[in-house]
Amino acid sequence: MILVLVTIICGIGEAAQVEYFNVMDYGAKGDVITDDSVAFLKAWNDTCNSETDEPTMVIPRRQFFLRPTTFRGPCKSKVHFAFLGVLFAPSGPKEWKELNDTVKFIEFEYVNGLYIHGVGLINGRGKGWWDISCRYHPDLKALRFHKSNDIHMSQIRIIDSPQTHILLLGCNDVEFEGLFIKSPDGSPNTDGIHIQATNNVFINSSFIGSGDDCVSIGDGISNVNITYVTCGPGHGISIGSLGGSGNVVNVSNIHVRHAIFNGTQNGARIKTYQTGRGEVRDVEFSDIKFIDAGNPIIIDQYYCGNPNGCPPTNVGVQISNVSYTDMYGTSKADVAVNFNCSGNVACTDIKLENINLTSSTIGKQVTSSCNNAYGEAKGTIEPKSCLNSKT
């Protein structure tokens, strides 16, 4: 084991001690064949227990094979993860089953203060999972953050996750910047980033292309800012689906700005089950470009994973104060603006301003459709608004 301790002078009377823990010094081979999980955990243990200012675990520019691995805190300091190499997941369903962990590949749990940076790549090797029905395997994540706070990750690449690429579950104060996430169009349930029971999330300047939602926002969420994200392929940026188990949902203060949807199945989407209750409020979609996108603007409160399997109810999720501003481009759907709101609980205070959507097919016209949706429109609106101004 070789430790490098560096003292950085930050100013008069100030010094930061940076201690480096390189996985190669703990026995990692970096040959893609050898299981380097134990070496990674040993390096993490020393990093997490270091009392220096900036303990840093180093993954050099080598290719590593890992079993499902959890880096668990709490740690004695805020820790850094200098991620420069490539991490390969187990190759397929049979190997995952033998490892007896079918929840995640890489997980950070109970870590408060985490900085992941570099040009590293996580390869989830998901094709073996995509080739079998989703019903026969659980929801595997390439990278999972669980009950961790003050997370910062930049310039990391994640490809071909078996299912969700990044999961945030029970976290607070998260910042992602410059991420590259990619899996093929049609790969099942490969959400780019899924957020659940998490607050204060900032996703900036990233590319996400997947077989499912580029970003999906679940229940128990507040204060999410998504800016300068290019989405495609994928199912769009979605709030939901919500309320599938009949629970009371609570989602608020969601802002999606300066985004591009390129060839996506949906664009700016809110989707709830008929069984849901609670509220979605204070949502903003602004400065959005659509390129041959399906359903560019959509609220679907009759979402159902099983056709004809969701009977009518007398409840619904209250959707209110949702604004769509400065959105333009081409729609491959005939209905470019679709507010299909609950017959039990109307969508209220919907705002449209400067919307200019045209058909991807030359000569065709796009339309709007509204069901129990109330609000106002101003500026240039194309297609013409169908919102009802009176509740």
Short mmCIF file of C-alpha atoms in Angstrom, two decimals:
data_model
loop_
_atom_site.label_atom_id
_atom_site.label_comp_id
_atom_site.label_asym_id
_atom_site.label_seq_id
_atom_site.Cartn_x
_atom_site.Cartn_y
_atom_site.Cartn_z
CA MET A 1 0.00 0.00 0.00
CA ILE A 2 1.42 3.36 -1.04
CA LEU A 3 -0.09 6.58 0.24
CA VAL A 4 0.79 9.99 -1.11
CA LEU A 5 0.17 12.89 1.23
CA VAL A 6 0.21 16.33 -0.35
CA THR A 7 -0.22 19.62 1.45
CA ILE A 8 -1.79 22.33 -0.69
CA ILE A 9 -1.40 25.93 0.50
CA CYS A 10 -4.76 27.60 -0.11
CA GLY A 11 -3.94 31.00 1.39
CA ILE A 12 -2.23 32.61 4.30
CA GLY A 13 -2.60 30.31 7.26
CA GLU A 14 -4.59 27.77 5.28
CA ALA A 15 -3.47 24.34 4.10
CA ALA A 16 -5.39 21.39 2.72
CA GLN A 17 -4.01 17.89 3.09
CA VAL A 18 -4.79 15.61 0.15
CA GLU A 19 -4.14 11.92 0.68
CA TYR A 20 -4.31 9.55 -2.31
CA PHE A 21 -5.37 5.91 -2.17
CA ASN A 22 -4.71 4.22 -5.53
CA VAL A 23 -6.55 0.93 -6.06
CA MET A 24 -3.47 -0.51 -7.79
CA ASP A 25 -1.59 -0.24 -4.50
CA TYR A 26 -4.22 -2.47 -2.88
CA GLY A 27 -3.79 -5.32 -5.33
CA ALA A 28 -6.06 -4.37 -8.23
CA LYS A 29 -4.90 -5.82 -11.56
CA GLY A 30 -6.88 -3.77 -14.04
CA ASP A 31 -6.85 -6.55 -16.65
CA VAL A 32 -10.68 -6.84 -17.15
CA ILE A 33 -10.50 -10.50 -16.08
CA THR A 34 -9.45 -10.44 -12.42
CA ASP A 35 -12.13 -9.53 -9.88
CA ASP A 36 -10.79 -6.30 -8.38
CA SER A 37 -13.71 -5.75 -5.98
CA VAL A 38 -11.72 -6.54 -2.82
CA ALA A 39 -8.93 -4.14 -3.78
CA PHE A 40 -11.48 -1.38 -4.43
CA LEU A 41 -13.16 -1.93 -1.06
CA LYS A 42 -9.83 -1.88 0.78
CA ALA A 43 -8.90 1.38 -0.90
CA TRP A 44 -12.34 2.80 -0.09
CA ASN A 45 -12.07 1.77 3.56
CA ASP A 46 -8.81 3.69 3.98
CA THR A 47 -10.15 6.67 2.04
CA CYS A 48 -13.35 6.79 4.07
CA ASN A 49 -11.49 6.54 7.37
CA SER A 50 -8.83 9.10 6.54
CA GLU A 51 -8.88 12.21 8.68
CA THR A 52 -7.14 14.41 6.13
CA ASP A 53 -8.98 17.25 4.42
CA GLU A 54 -9.41 15.67 0.98
CA PRO A 55 -8.86 11.90 1.03
CA THR A 56 -8.96 10.75 -2.60
CA MET A 57 -9.53 7.26 -3.95
CA VAL A 58 -7.82 6.91 -7.33
CA ILE A 59 -9.01 4.66 -10.16
CA PRO A 60 -6.28 4.99 -12.83
CA ARG A 61 -6.62 4.62 -16.59
CA ARG A 62 -6.98 0.85 -16.58
CA GLN A 63 -9.90 -1.52 -17.22
CA PHE A 64 -11.33 -3.19 -14.12
CA PHE A 65 -13.84 -5.98 -13.61
CA LEU A 66 -15.92 -5.66 -10.45
CA ARG A 67 -18.63 -7.64 -8.76
CA PRO A 68 -21.57 -5.62 -7.36
CA THR A 69 -19.84 -3.29 -4.90
CA THR A 70 -21.13 -0.96 -2.18
CA PHE A 71 -18.98 1.91 -0.93
CA ARG A 72 -20.50 2.58 2.46
CA GLY A 73 -20.14 5.53 4.83
CA PRO A 74 -20.34 7.58 6.85
CA CYS A 75 -16.78 8.77 6.32
CA LYS A 76 -14.59 10.93 8.52
CA SER A 77 -14.18 13.62 5.84
CA LYS A 78 -15.66 14.57 2.53
CA VAL A 79 -14.18 12.08 0.08
CA HIS A 80 -13.02 12.37 -3.51
CA PHE A 81 -13.26 9.68 -6.16
CA ALA A 82 -10.70 10.35 -8.91
CA PHE A 83 -12.27 8.16 -11.57
CA LEU A 84 -10.16 7.80 -14.73
CA GLY A 85 -10.50 4.14 -15.71
CA VAL A 86 -13.22 1.81 -16.98
CA LEU A 87 -15.38 -0.36 -14.72
CA PHE A 88 -16.99 -3.45 -16.25
CA ALA A 89 -20.08 -5.03 -14.70
CA PRO A 90 -20.71 -8.80 -14.76
CA SER A 91 -21.38 -9.91 -18.30
CA GLY A 92 -24.98 -11.14 -18.08
CA PRO A 93 -27.91 -12.61 -16.14
CA LYS A 94 -26.21 -15.91 -15.33
CA GLU A 95 -23.13 -14.26 -13.84
CA TRP A 96 -25.22 -11.73 -11.88
CA LYS A 97 -27.34 -14.55 -10.43
CA GLU A 98 -24.22 -16.37 -9.24
CA LEU A 99 -23.09 -13.19 -7.47
CA ASN A 100 -26.37 -13.03 -5.51
CA ASP A 101 -26.80 -9.27 -5.92
CA THR A 102 -29.32 -8.16 -8.49
CA VAL A 103 -30.01 -4.62 -7.32
CA LYS A 104 -27.03 -2.52 -8.38
CA PHE A 105 -23.54 -2.60 -9.82
CA ILE A 106 -21.88 0.32 -8.01
CA GLU A 107 -23.50 1.85 -4.91
CA PHE A 108 -22.65 4.68 -2.56
CA GLU A 109 -24.58 4.42 0.70
CA TYR A 110 -24.67 6.70 3.76
CA VAL A 111 -21.93 8.92 2.33
CA ASN A 112 -22.12 12.61 3.19
CA GLY A 113 -19.80 14.71 1.06
CA LEU A 114 -18.76 12.89 -2.12
CA TYR A 115 -16.93 14.27 -5.16
CA ILE A 116 -16.68 11.97 -8.19
CA HIS A 117 -14.67 13.47 -11.01
CA GLY A 118 -12.59 12.43 -13.99
CA VAL A 119 -13.27 10.89 -17.38
CA GLY A 120 -14.14 7.42 -16.13
CA LEU A 121 -16.56 5.02 -17.76
CA ILE A 122 -19.00 2.50 -16.25
CA ASN A 123 -19.96 -0.23 -18.70
CA GLY A 124 -23.09 -2.03 -17.47
CA ARG A 125 -22.90 -4.70 -20.22
CA GLY A 126 -26.69 -4.81 -20.33
CA LYS A 127 -27.42 -6.55 -23.62
CA GLY A 128 -27.84 -9.95 -21.98
CA TRP A 129 -30.61 -8.47 -19.84
CA TRP A 130 -32.32 -6.62 -22.69
CA ASP A 131 -32.63 -9.88 -24.62
CA ILE A 132 -34.92 -11.42 -21.99
CA SER A 133 -38.26 -10.19 -20.72
CA CYS A 134 -38.20 -7.53 -17.98
CA ARG A 135 -40.63 -9.68 -16.05
CA TYR A 136 -37.92 -12.21 -15.34
CA HIS A 137 -35.33 -9.96 -13.77
CA PRO A 138 -35.32 -7.12 -11.24
CA ASP A 139 -34.51 -3.49 -11.79
CA LEU A 140 -30.72 -3.35 -11.95
CA LYS A 141 -28.91 -0.02 -11.62
CA ALA A 142 -25.42 0.70 -12.91
CA LEU A 143 -24.87 3.40 -10.28
CA ARG A 144 -26.96 3.83 -7.13
CA PHE A 145 -26.79 6.59 -4.52
CA HIS A 146 -28.69 5.62 -1.38
CA LYS A 147 -29.30 7.87 1.63
CA SER A 148 -26.30 10.03 0.77
CA ASN A 149 -26.00 13.82 0.81
CA ASP A 150 -23.83 16.53 -0.72
CA ILE A 151 -22.99 14.55 -3.88
CA HIS A 152 -21.05 16.06 -6.78
CA MET A 153 -20.28 14.15 -9.97
CA SER A 154 -18.82 15.51 -13.20
CA GLN A 155 -17.60 14.26 -16.59
CA ILE A 156 -18.44 10.60 -15.91
CA ARG A 157 -19.72 8.29 -18.66
CA ILE A 158 -22.16 5.41 -18.15
CA ILE A 159 -23.22 3.11 -20.96
CA ASP A 160 -25.42 0.04 -21.49
CA SER A 161 -26.88 -0.36 -18.01
CA PRO A 162 -29.03 -3.50 -17.58
CA GLN A 163 -31.79 -1.07 -16.58
CA THR A 164 -31.62 2.35 -14.85
CA HIS A 165 -28.22 4.00 -15.31
CA ILE A 166 -28.28 6.24 -12.20
CA LEU A 167 -30.66 6.04 -9.24
CA LEU A 168 -30.94 8.69 -6.53
CA LEU A 169 -32.87 7.28 -3.57
CA GLY A 170 -33.31 9.13 -0.29
CA CYS A 171 -30.60 11.71 -1.03
CA ASN A 172 -30.22 15.47 -0.62
CA ASP A 173 -28.10 18.14 -2.33
CA VAL A 174 -26.93 16.46 -5.53
CA GLU A 175 -25.08 18.07 -8.44
CA PHE A 176 -24.37 16.28 -11.73
CA GLU A 177 -22.55 18.06 -14.54
CA GLY A 178 -21.13 17.03 -17.88
CA LEU A 179 -22.42 13.44 -17.77
CA PHE A 180 -22.64 11.17 -20.80
CA ILE A 181 -25.25 8.40 -20.52
CA LYS A 182 -26.01 6.10 -23.43
CA SER A 183 -27.89 2.90 -24.19
CA PRO A 184 -29.66 1.87 -27.39
CA ASP A 185 -33.13 3.00 -28.32
CA GLY A 186 -35.49 0.18 -27.33
CA SER A 187 -33.38 -1.19 -24.48
CA PRO A 188 -36.06 -1.78 -21.79
CA ASN A 189 -36.31 0.33 -18.64
CA THR A 190 -32.91 1.93 -19.17
CA ASP A 191 -33.78 5.30 -17.63
CA GLY A 192 -30.85 7.69 -17.69
CA ILE A 193 -31.36 9.17 -14.22
CA HIS A 194 -34.21 8.23 -11.89
CA ILE A 195 -34.86 10.41 -8.83
CA GLN A 196 -36.87 9.09 -5.88
CA ALA A 197 -37.47 10.56 -2.39
CA THR A 198 -34.71 13.09 -3.02
CA ASN A 199 -34.46 16.87 -2.70
CA ASN A 200 -32.29 19.62 -4.19
CA VAL A 201 -30.94 18.12 -7.42
CA PHE A 202 -29.07 20.00 -10.15
CA ILE A 203 -28.36 18.28 -13.50
CA ASN A 204 -26.44 20.42 -15.98
CA SER A 205 -24.78 20.23 -19.40
CA SER A 206 -25.26 16.51 -19.98
CA PHE A 207 -26.12 14.14 -22.81
CA ILE A 208 -28.59 11.34 -22.07
CA GLY A 209 -29.77 8.82 -24.65
CA SER A 210 -31.56 5.68 -23.53
CA GLY A 211 -34.39 3.24 -24.13
CA ASP A 212 -36.60 4.88 -21.49
CA ASP A 213 -36.89 8.27 -19.78
CA CYS A 214 -33.77 10.41 -20.02
CA VAL A 215 -34.67 11.72 -16.56
CA SER A 216 -37.58 10.35 -14.53
CA ILE A 217 -38.81 12.09 -11.39
CA GLY A 218 -40.61 9.90 -8.88
CA ASP A 219 -42.43 10.61 -5.64
CA GLY A 220 -41.22 12.63 -2.65
CA ILE A 221 -39.27 15.14 -4.75
CA SER A 222 -38.70 18.88 -4.41
CA ASN A 223 -36.31 21.37 -5.95
CA VAL A 224 -34.98 19.76 -9.13
CA ASN A 225 -33.21 21.88 -11.74
CA ILE A 226 -32.35 20.33 -15.12
CA THR A 227 -30.51 22.64 -17.53
CA TYR A 228 -28.74 22.28 -20.87
CA VAL A 229 -29.54 18.59 -21.23
CA THR A 230 -29.76 16.90 -24.62
CA CYS A 231 -32.18 13.96 -24.54
CA GLY A 232 -32.44 11.37 -27.29
CA PRO A 233 -33.17 8.66 -27.94
CA GLY A 234 -35.50 8.06 -25.03
CA HIS A 235 -38.96 8.70 -23.64
CA GLY A 236 -38.30 12.32 -22.68
CA ILE A 237 -37.98 14.01 -19.30
CA SER A 238 -40.84 12.72 -17.19
CA ILE A 239 -42.43 13.55 -13.88
CA GLY A 240 -43.81 10.13 -13.01
CA SER A 241 -45.26 7.76 -13.40
CA LEU A 242 -46.87 8.57 -10.05
CA GLY A 243 -49.54 6.97 -7.87
CA GLY A 244 -49.42 3.44 -9.25
CA SER A 245 -49.94 1.93 -5.81
CA GLY A 246 -52.66 4.39 -4.81
CA ASN A 247 -50.27 6.37 -2.64
CA VAL A 248 -50.36 10.10 -1.87
CA VAL A 249 -47.66 11.75 -4.01
CA ASN A 250 -45.84 15.01 -3.38
CA VAL A 251 -43.72 16.59 -6.13
CA SER A 252 -42.89 20.30 -6.31
CA ASN A 253 -40.50 22.90 -7.72
CA ILE A 254 -39.31 21.13 -10.85
CA HIS A 255 -37.52 23.24 -13.46
CA VAL A 256 -36.38 22.02 -16.89
CA ARG A 257 -34.63 24.72 -18.93
CA HIS A 258 -32.56 24.91 -22.13
CA ALA A 259 -33.16 21.30 -23.13
CA ILE A 260 -33.15 19.56 -26.51
CA PHE A 261 -35.36 16.56 -27.29
CA ASN A 262 -34.03 14.81 -30.39
CA GLY A 263 -36.12 11.97 -31.79
CA THR A 264 -37.63 11.13 -28.41
CA GLN A 265 -40.88 9.25 -27.86
CA ASN A 266 -42.10 12.06 -25.58
CA GLY A 267 -40.84 15.47 -24.58
CA ALA A 268 -41.90 17.38 -21.47
CA ARG A 269 -44.14 14.83 -19.78
CA ILE A 270 -46.15 14.45 -16.56
CA LYS A 271 -47.78 11.04 -16.09
CA THR A 272 -49.92 9.70 -13.25
CA TYR A 273 -52.05 6.64 -12.60
CA GLN A 274 -55.77 7.01 -11.94
CA THR A 275 -55.24 5.48 -8.49
CA GLY A 276 -52.86 8.22 -7.33
CA ARG A 277 -53.62 11.05 -4.92
CA GLY A 278 -51.66 14.07 -3.70
CA GLU A 279 -50.18 16.82 -5.85
CA VAL A 280 -47.68 17.89 -8.47
CA ARG A 281 -47.16 21.65 -8.42
CA ASP A 282 -44.81 24.46 -9.41
CA VAL A 283 -43.33 22.96 -12.57
CA GLU A 284 -41.52 24.89 -15.31
CA PHE A 285 -40.47 23.80 -18.79
CA SER A 286 -38.76 26.62 -20.68
CA ASP A 287 -36.42 27.26 -23.63
CA ILE A 288 -36.99 23.81 -25.11
CA LYS A 289 -36.16 22.63 -28.65
CA PHE A 290 -37.88 19.58 -30.18
CA ILE A 291 -36.46 17.74 -33.18
CA ASP A 292 -38.88 15.15 -34.57
CA ALA A 293 -40.19 14.43 -31.05
CA GLY A 294 -43.31 12.49 -30.22
CA ASN A 295 -45.77 14.08 -27.76
CA PRO A 296 -43.66 17.22 -27.20
CA ILE A 297 -45.94 18.58 -24.44
CA ILE A 298 -48.02 16.03 -22.57
CA ILE A 299 -49.86 15.51 -19.30
CA ASP A 300 -51.29 12.00 -19.08
CA GLN A 301 -53.36 11.26 -15.98
CA TYR A 302 -54.63 8.01 -17.42
CA TYR A 303 -51.24 6.35 -17.59
CA CYS A 304 -51.46 2.60 -17.21
CA GLY A 305 -48.69 0.05 -17.65
CA ASN A 306 -51.23 -2.65 -18.47
CA PRO A 307 -53.74 -1.77 -21.21
CA ASN A 308 -57.31 -2.22 -19.95
CA GLY A 309 -55.88 -3.05 -16.53
CA CYS A 310 -56.61 0.25 -14.78
CA PRO A 311 -60.34 0.69 -14.03
CA PRO A 312 -61.80 4.16 -13.33
CA THR A 313 -61.49 5.61 -9.82
CA ASN A 314 -62.90 8.59 -7.93
CA VAL A 315 -59.48 10.03 -7.01
CA GLY A 316 -56.60 11.70 -8.86
CA VAL A 317 -53.37 13.65 -8.49
CA GLN A 318 -53.82 17.42 -8.38
CA ILE A 319 -51.59 19.05 -11.03
CA SER A 320 -51.25 22.82 -10.73
CA ASN A 321 -49.05 25.77 -11.66
CA VAL A 322 -47.27 24.20 -14.64
CA SER A 323 -45.73 26.59 -17.17
CA TYR A 324 -44.49 25.93 -20.72
CA THR A 325 -42.50 28.85 -22.13
CA ASP A 326 -40.45 29.41 -25.32
CA MET A 327 -40.81 25.91 -26.74
CA TYR A 328 -40.38 25.25 -30.44
CA GLY A 329 -39.55 22.60 -33.03
CA THR A 330 -41.08 19.64 -34.83
CA SER A 331 -43.49 16.97 -33.63
CA LYS A 332 -43.90 13.52 -35.15
CA ALA A 333 -47.24 13.22 -33.29
CA ASP A 334 -50.36 14.80 -34.75
CA VAL A 335 -51.33 16.00 -31.26
CA ALA A 336 -48.35 18.12 -30.25
CA VAL A 337 -49.90 19.50 -27.04
CA ASN A 338 -51.93 16.98 -25.05
CA PHE A 339 -53.40 17.73 -21.61
CA ASN A 340 -55.34 14.58 -20.70
CA CYS A 341 -56.15 15.48 -17.10
CA SER A 342 -58.12 13.54 -14.50
CA GLY A 343 -61.89 13.76 -14.70
CA ASN A 344 -61.93 13.78 -10.90
CA VAL A 345 -59.25 16.41 -10.21
CA ALA A 346 -58.66 19.01 -12.93
CA CYS A 347 -55.29 20.39 -13.98
CA THR A 348 -55.28 24.05 -12.98
CA ASP A 349 -53.14 27.13 -13.56
CA ILE A 350 -51.51 25.73 -16.71
CA LYS A 351 -49.58 28.43 -18.60
CA LEU A 352 -48.55 28.45 -22.25
CA GLU A 353 -46.34 31.23 -23.60
CA ASN A 354 -44.56 31.41 -26.95
CA ILE A 355 -45.13 27.88 -28.21
CA ASN A 356 -44.32 27.14 -31.85
CA LEU A 357 -44.63 23.47 -32.80
CA THR A 358 -45.01 22.18 -36.34
CA SER A 359 -45.28 18.73 -37.87
CA SER A 360 -42.22 16.70 -38.80
CA THR A 361 -44.14 15.79 -41.96
CA ILE A 362 -44.24 18.58 -44.49
CA GLY A 363 -47.80 19.69 -45.21
CA LYS A 364 -49.36 18.17 -42.08
CA GLN A 365 -50.86 20.18 -39.24
CA VAL A 366 -50.48 19.53 -35.54
CA THR A 367 -53.23 20.09 -32.98
CA SER A 368 -53.86 20.50 -29.26
CA SER A 369 -56.09 18.32 -27.11
CA CYS A 370 -57.44 19.16 -23.65
CA ASN A 371 -59.44 17.20 -21.12
CA ASN A 372 -60.33 18.96 -17.85
CA ALA A 373 -57.35 21.34 -18.23
CA TYR A 374 -57.55 24.99 -17.17
CA GLY A 375 -55.17 27.88 -17.58
CA GLU A 376 -54.07 30.65 -19.92
CA ALA A 377 -52.06 31.16 -23.08
CA LYS A 378 -50.24 34.24 -24.32
CA GLY A 379 -47.78 35.19 -27.00
CA THR A 380 -47.44 33.06 -30.13
CA ILE A 381 -49.23 29.74 -29.64
CA GLU A 382 -49.01 27.11 -32.36
CA PRO A 383 -50.92 24.87 -32.33
CA LYS A 384 -53.80 26.92 -30.96
CA SER A 385 -54.41 26.51 -27.23
CA CYS A 386 -57.37 24.46 -26.06
CA LEU A 387 -57.06 25.38 -22.38
CA ASN A 388 -60.27 26.38 -20.64
CA SER A 389 -59.88 29.74 -18.92
CA LYS A 390 -62.55 29.09 -16.28
CA THR A 391 -62.53 26.42 -13.60
#
